[in-house]
Coordinates of C-alpha atoms in Angstrom, one line a residue:
M399 CA 88.8 94.0 113.4
T400 CA 92.1 92.4 113.9
D401 CA 94.1 93.4 117.0
W402 CA 97.1 94.5 115.0
I403 CA 95.2 97.3 113.1
D404 CA 94.7 100.6 115.0
I405 CA 91.9 102.8 113.8
I406 CA 91.1 106.3 115.1
S407 CA 87.9 107.4 113.3
G408 CA 87.4 111.1 112.9
D409 CA 84.9 113.2 111.0
A410 CA 87.2 115.5 109.0
P411 CA 87.6 114.5 105.3
L412 CA 91.1 113.2 105.7
V413 CA 92.6 109.7 106.3
I414 CA 96.2 109.3 107.3
G415 CA 97.6 105.9 106.3
L416 CA 100.5 104.5 108.5
P417 CA 101.6 101.3 106.8
H418 CA 105.3 101.2 108.0
T419 CA 105.3 102.3 111.6
G420 CA 104.7 98.8 113.0
T421 CA 107.3 96.6 114.7
D422 CA 105.3 93.5 115.6
I423 CA 106.5 90.1 114.3
P424 CA 104.2 87.1 114.5
A425 CA 105.7 84.5 116.9
E426 CA 105.9 81.8 114.3
L427 CA 108.3 84.0 112.2
E428 CA 110.6 85.3 114.9
D429 CA 113.2 82.5 114.6
R430 CA 113.4 82.7 110.9
F431 CA 114.7 86.3 110.8
V432 CA 118.4 86.8 111.2
S433 CA 117.6 89.2 114.1
P434 CA 114.6 91.1 115.5
W435 CA 116.6 94.3 115.1
L436 CA 117.2 93.8 111.3
A437 CA 113.5 92.9 110.9
R438 CA 112.5 96.2 112.4
K439 CA 115.4 98.4 111.1
D440 CA 113.6 99.9 108.2
A441 CA 110.4 101.0 110.0
D442 CA 109.2 104.5 109.5
W443 CA 110.3 105.4 112.9
W444 CA 108.1 107.6 115.1
I445 CA 105.9 108.7 112.2
D446 CA 102.8 107.7 114.2
R447 CA 104.0 110.0 117.0
L448 CA 104.8 112.9 114.6
Y449 CA 101.2 112.8 113.3
A450 CA 99.5 112.0 116.6
F451 CA 98.1 115.6 116.7
A452 CA 96.0 115.0 113.7
A453 CA 93.4 113.0 115.6
D454 CA 92.6 116.2 117.5
M455 CA 92.0 117.9 114.2
G456 CA 89.4 115.2 113.3
A457 CA 91.6 113.2 111.0
T458 CA 91.1 109.4 110.7
M459 CA 94.3 107.3 111.3
V460 CA 94.7 103.7 110.0
R461 CA 97.9 102.0 111.2
T462 CA 99.2 98.4 111.1
R463 CA 101.3 97.3 114.0
L464 CA 103.1 94.7 111.9
S465 CA 106.6 95.2 110.7
R466 CA 107.0 95.9 107.0
S467 CA 109.4 92.9 107.0
V468 CA 106.4 90.7 107.5
I469 CA 104.3 92.4 104.9
D470 CA 104.8 95.7 103.1
C471 CA 101.3 97.3 102.9
N472 CA 102.5 99.9 100.4
R473 CA 103.7 97.5 97.7
D474 CA 101.7 96.2 94.7
P475 CA 100.1 93.0 95.9
S476 CA 100.8 91.4 92.6
G477 CA 104.5 91.7 93.3
Q478 CA 105.2 94.0 90.4
S479 CA 107.8 96.6 91.1
L480 CA 106.6 100.2 91.7
Y481 CA 109.9 101.6 90.5
P482 CA 111.1 99.6 87.5
G483 CA 114.9 99.8 87.1
Q484 CA 115.4 101.0 90.6
T485 CA 116.4 99.1 93.7
T486 CA 113.5 98.6 96.0
T487 CA 112.1 96.0 98.4
G488 CA 109.2 93.6 97.8
L489 CA 105.8 92.7 99.2
C490 CA 107.5 90.4 101.7
P491 CA 111.0 91.8 101.8
T492 CA 114.0 89.4 102.0
E493 CA 116.6 92.1 102.6
T494 CA 116.9 95.5 104.3
F495 CA 117.3 98.8 102.5
D496 CA 121.1 98.3 102.9
G497 CA 121.0 94.9 101.2
E498 CA 121.4 92.8 104.4
P499 CA 119.6 89.4 104.3
L500 CA 116.6 89.4 106.6
Y501 CA 116.1 85.6 106.8
H502 CA 118.3 82.7 107.7
V503 CA 119.3 80.5 104.8
D504 CA 116.4 78.6 103.3
Q505 CA 113.9 80.5 105.6
E506 CA 112.7 83.0 103.1
P507 CA 108.9 82.9 102.3
D508 CA 107.9 81.1 99.1
E509 CA 105.1 82.0 96.8
M510 CA 102.5 80.1 98.9
E511 CA 103.5 81.8 102.1
I512 CA 103.5 85.2 100.4
A513 CA 100.0 84.6 99.2
H514 CA 99.0 83.6 102.8
R515 CA 100.5 86.8 104.2
R516 CA 98.8 88.9 101.6
T517 CA 95.4 87.4 102.6
A518 CA 96.1 87.5 106.4
Y519 CA 97.8 90.8 106.7
F520 CA 97.8 93.0 103.6
N521 CA 94.1 92.6 102.7
P522 CA 92.7 93.4 106.2
Y523 CA 94.8 96.6 106.4
H524 CA 93.5 97.8 103.0
A525 CA 90.0 96.8 103.8
A526 CA 90.1 99.0 106.9
L527 CA 91.7 101.9 104.9
S528 CA 89.1 101.6 102.1
A529 CA 86.2 101.5 104.6
E530 CA 87.3 104.7 106.3
L531 CA 87.8 106.5 103.0
D532 CA 84.4 105.4 101.8
R533 CA 82.8 106.5 105.1
L534 CA 84.3 110.0 104.8
H535 CA 83.6 110.3 101.1
A536 CA 79.9 109.5 101.8
L537 CA 79.9 112.3 104.5
H538 CA 81.7 115.0 102.5
G539 CA 81.7 114.0 98.8
K540 CA 85.5 114.4 98.8
V541 CA 88.2 112.9 100.9
V542 CA 92.0 113.1 101.0
L543 CA 94.2 110.1 101.7
Y544 CA 97.6 111.2 103.1
D545 CA 100.0 108.3 103.2
A546 CA 102.6 109.1 105.8
H547 CA 106.2 107.8 105.5
S548 CA 109.8 108.4 106.4
I549 CA 113.2 107.0 105.6
R550 CA 116.8 107.7 106.6
S551 CA 118.3 110.7 104.9
H552 CA 121.2 108.7 103.4
V553 CA 120.5 105.2 101.9
P554 CA 123.1 104.9 99.1
R555 CA 121.6 101.7 97.8
L556 CA 118.3 103.4 97.2
F557 CA 119.2 107.0 96.2
D558 CA 122.2 109.2 95.7
G559 CA 123.2 111.9 98.2
Q560 CA 120.9 113.3 100.8
L561 CA 117.1 113.1 100.5
P562 CA 115.2 116.4 100.7
Q563 CA 113.3 117.0 103.9
Y564 CA 109.9 116.7 102.2
N565 CA 109.2 114.2 99.4
I566 CA 105.7 114.7 98.0
G567 CA 104.3 112.0 95.7
T568 CA 101.3 112.2 93.4
D569 CA 102.5 109.8 90.7
G570 CA 103.1 112.6 88.3
G571 CA 99.9 114.5 89.3
T572 CA 97.6 111.6 88.6
T573 CA 96.4 110.7 92.2
C574 CA 94.9 114.0 93.2
D575 CA 93.5 117.3 92.0
P576 CA 96.1 119.8 90.9
V577 CA 94.8 122.2 93.5
L578 CA 95.7 119.8 96.3
E579 CA 99.2 119.2 94.8
E580 CA 99.8 122.9 94.5
T581 CA 98.5 123.6 98.0
V582 CA 100.8 121.0 99.6
V583 CA 103.8 122.1 97.6
G584 CA 103.2 125.7 98.5
T585 CA 102.6 124.9 102.1
V586 CA 105.8 122.9 102.3
G587 CA 107.7 125.6 100.4
A588 CA 106.6 128.2 103.0
T589 CA 108.4 126.2 105.7
G590 CA 111.7 127.1 104.1
R591 CA 112.8 123.4 104.1
N592 CA 114.0 121.7 101.0
H593 CA 111.4 119.5 99.2
V594 CA 110.7 117.8 95.9
L595 CA 107.6 116.8 94.0
N596 CA 107.5 113.3 92.4
G597 CA 111.2 112.7 92.9
R598 CA 112.6 109.4 94.1
F599 CA 109.4 108.7 96.0
R600 CA 106.5 109.6 93.7
G601 CA 103.9 107.6 95.6
G602 CA 103.6 103.9 96.4
W603 CA 100.8 101.4 95.7
T604 CA 98.5 103.0 98.3
T605 CA 98.6 106.4 96.7
R606 CA 98.3 105.1 93.2
H607 CA 95.5 102.6 94.0
Y608 CA 93.2 105.0 96.0
G609 CA 93.9 108.2 94.1
R610 CA 90.8 108.7 91.9
P611 CA 90.4 112.5 91.8
A612 CA 87.6 112.4 89.3
E613 CA 85.6 110.5 91.9
G614 CA 86.5 112.7 94.8
Y615 CA 89.3 110.4 96.2
H616 CA 92.5 112.4 96.4
A617 CA 95.7 110.7 97.5
I618 CA 99.1 112.0 98.3
Q619 CA 102.2 110.5 99.8
M620 CA 104.6 112.3 102.1
E621 CA 108.0 110.8 102.7
L622 CA 110.0 112.6 105.3
A623 CA 113.8 112.5 105.6
M624 CA 114.4 111.2 109.2
G625 CA 117.3 113.6 109.7
G626 CA 114.8 116.4 110.1
Y627 CA 113.3 115.0 113.3
L628 CA 115.9 112.7 114.8
V629 CA 119.7 112.4 115.1
E630 CA 120.8 109.9 112.4
P631 CA 124.0 107.9 113.1
A632 CA 126.4 107.5 110.2
R633 CA 125.9 103.7 110.5
P634 CA 122.8 102.3 112.2
S635 CA 123.5 99.6 114.7
P636 CA 121.6 97.8 117.5
G637 CA 123.2 100.2 119.9
N638 CA 122.2 103.5 118.2
W639 CA 119.1 102.7 116.1
P640 CA 116.4 103.9 116.4
P641 CA 117.3 107.2 118.1
P642 CA 114.7 108.4 120.7
F643 CA 111.8 110.4 119.6
D644 CA 112.0 114.2 120.2
P645 CA 108.5 115.6 120.9
A646 CA 109.9 119.1 120.6
T647 CA 110.9 118.7 116.9
P648 CA 109.9 121.7 114.9
L649 CA 108.7 119.5 112.1
I650 CA 105.4 118.9 114.0
A651 CA 104.5 122.6 113.5
D652 CA 105.1 122.1 109.8
L653 CA 103.0 119.0 109.6
K654 CA 100.1 120.6 111.4
T655 CA 100.1 123.3 108.7
I656 CA 100.2 120.7 106.0
I657 CA 97.4 118.6 107.4
S658 CA 95.3 121.7 108.0
A659 CA 95.8 122.6 104.3
C660 CA 94.7 119.1 103.2
I661 CA 91.6 119.3 105.3
A662 CA 90.7 122.7 104.0
F663 CA 91.1 121.6 100.4
A664 CA 88.7 118.7 101.0
R665 CA 86.2 120.9 102.7
A666 CA 86.3 123.6 100.0

């Protein structure tokens, strides 16, 4: 296995995908980015730490250490937009969520380089994810893929207003059994925090690709608004972003309940 993919293998019928928590940038690309900070700005900050408890519950964790600016492992590898008509970033992003250019002039990856990155970085991550899902499916006959994400609460270029705390994505109910969808929505609702089902983030490529409920593969995406677990500045800058992780955030208790409910569904 490559040294930039972290796998914690458990025996519970649940895999947590972590495609956007990485900050590593291959040495040969460093000088092509406008700045290392911009290349790491849109990471799903601290999500791997928020869900660290899940390993003790028997969950399997699959994480890439690479920055999403190098390769976005939750985009369609064909390059097709997951959200037609809406602003989004690509398989190898060339700008931040705020529209800032990531690369120096004439340093953006061309089609040949994008194909190389797909082979070198995207495919190994998904091979690892797929292998763990198949392993647990063989053990239990049913497995849940929980794709874990977060984003700043306010990103005007991507969505209006403030994002709900919990954004649950099942691509319109197609990627998992309705019972799992109802269970997660009900569990989140019991926290008293605002939430939405299949809103702005209805599930990326990972959720849509692996969710085959008729075959016992149930996928769900959870996008957290970062404001619920860190102090978001009005304007992120190298001096204030990312804020430090707070291990006492009450969201961890919520997430433990949500993960427990997903495992219970798969074991039922």
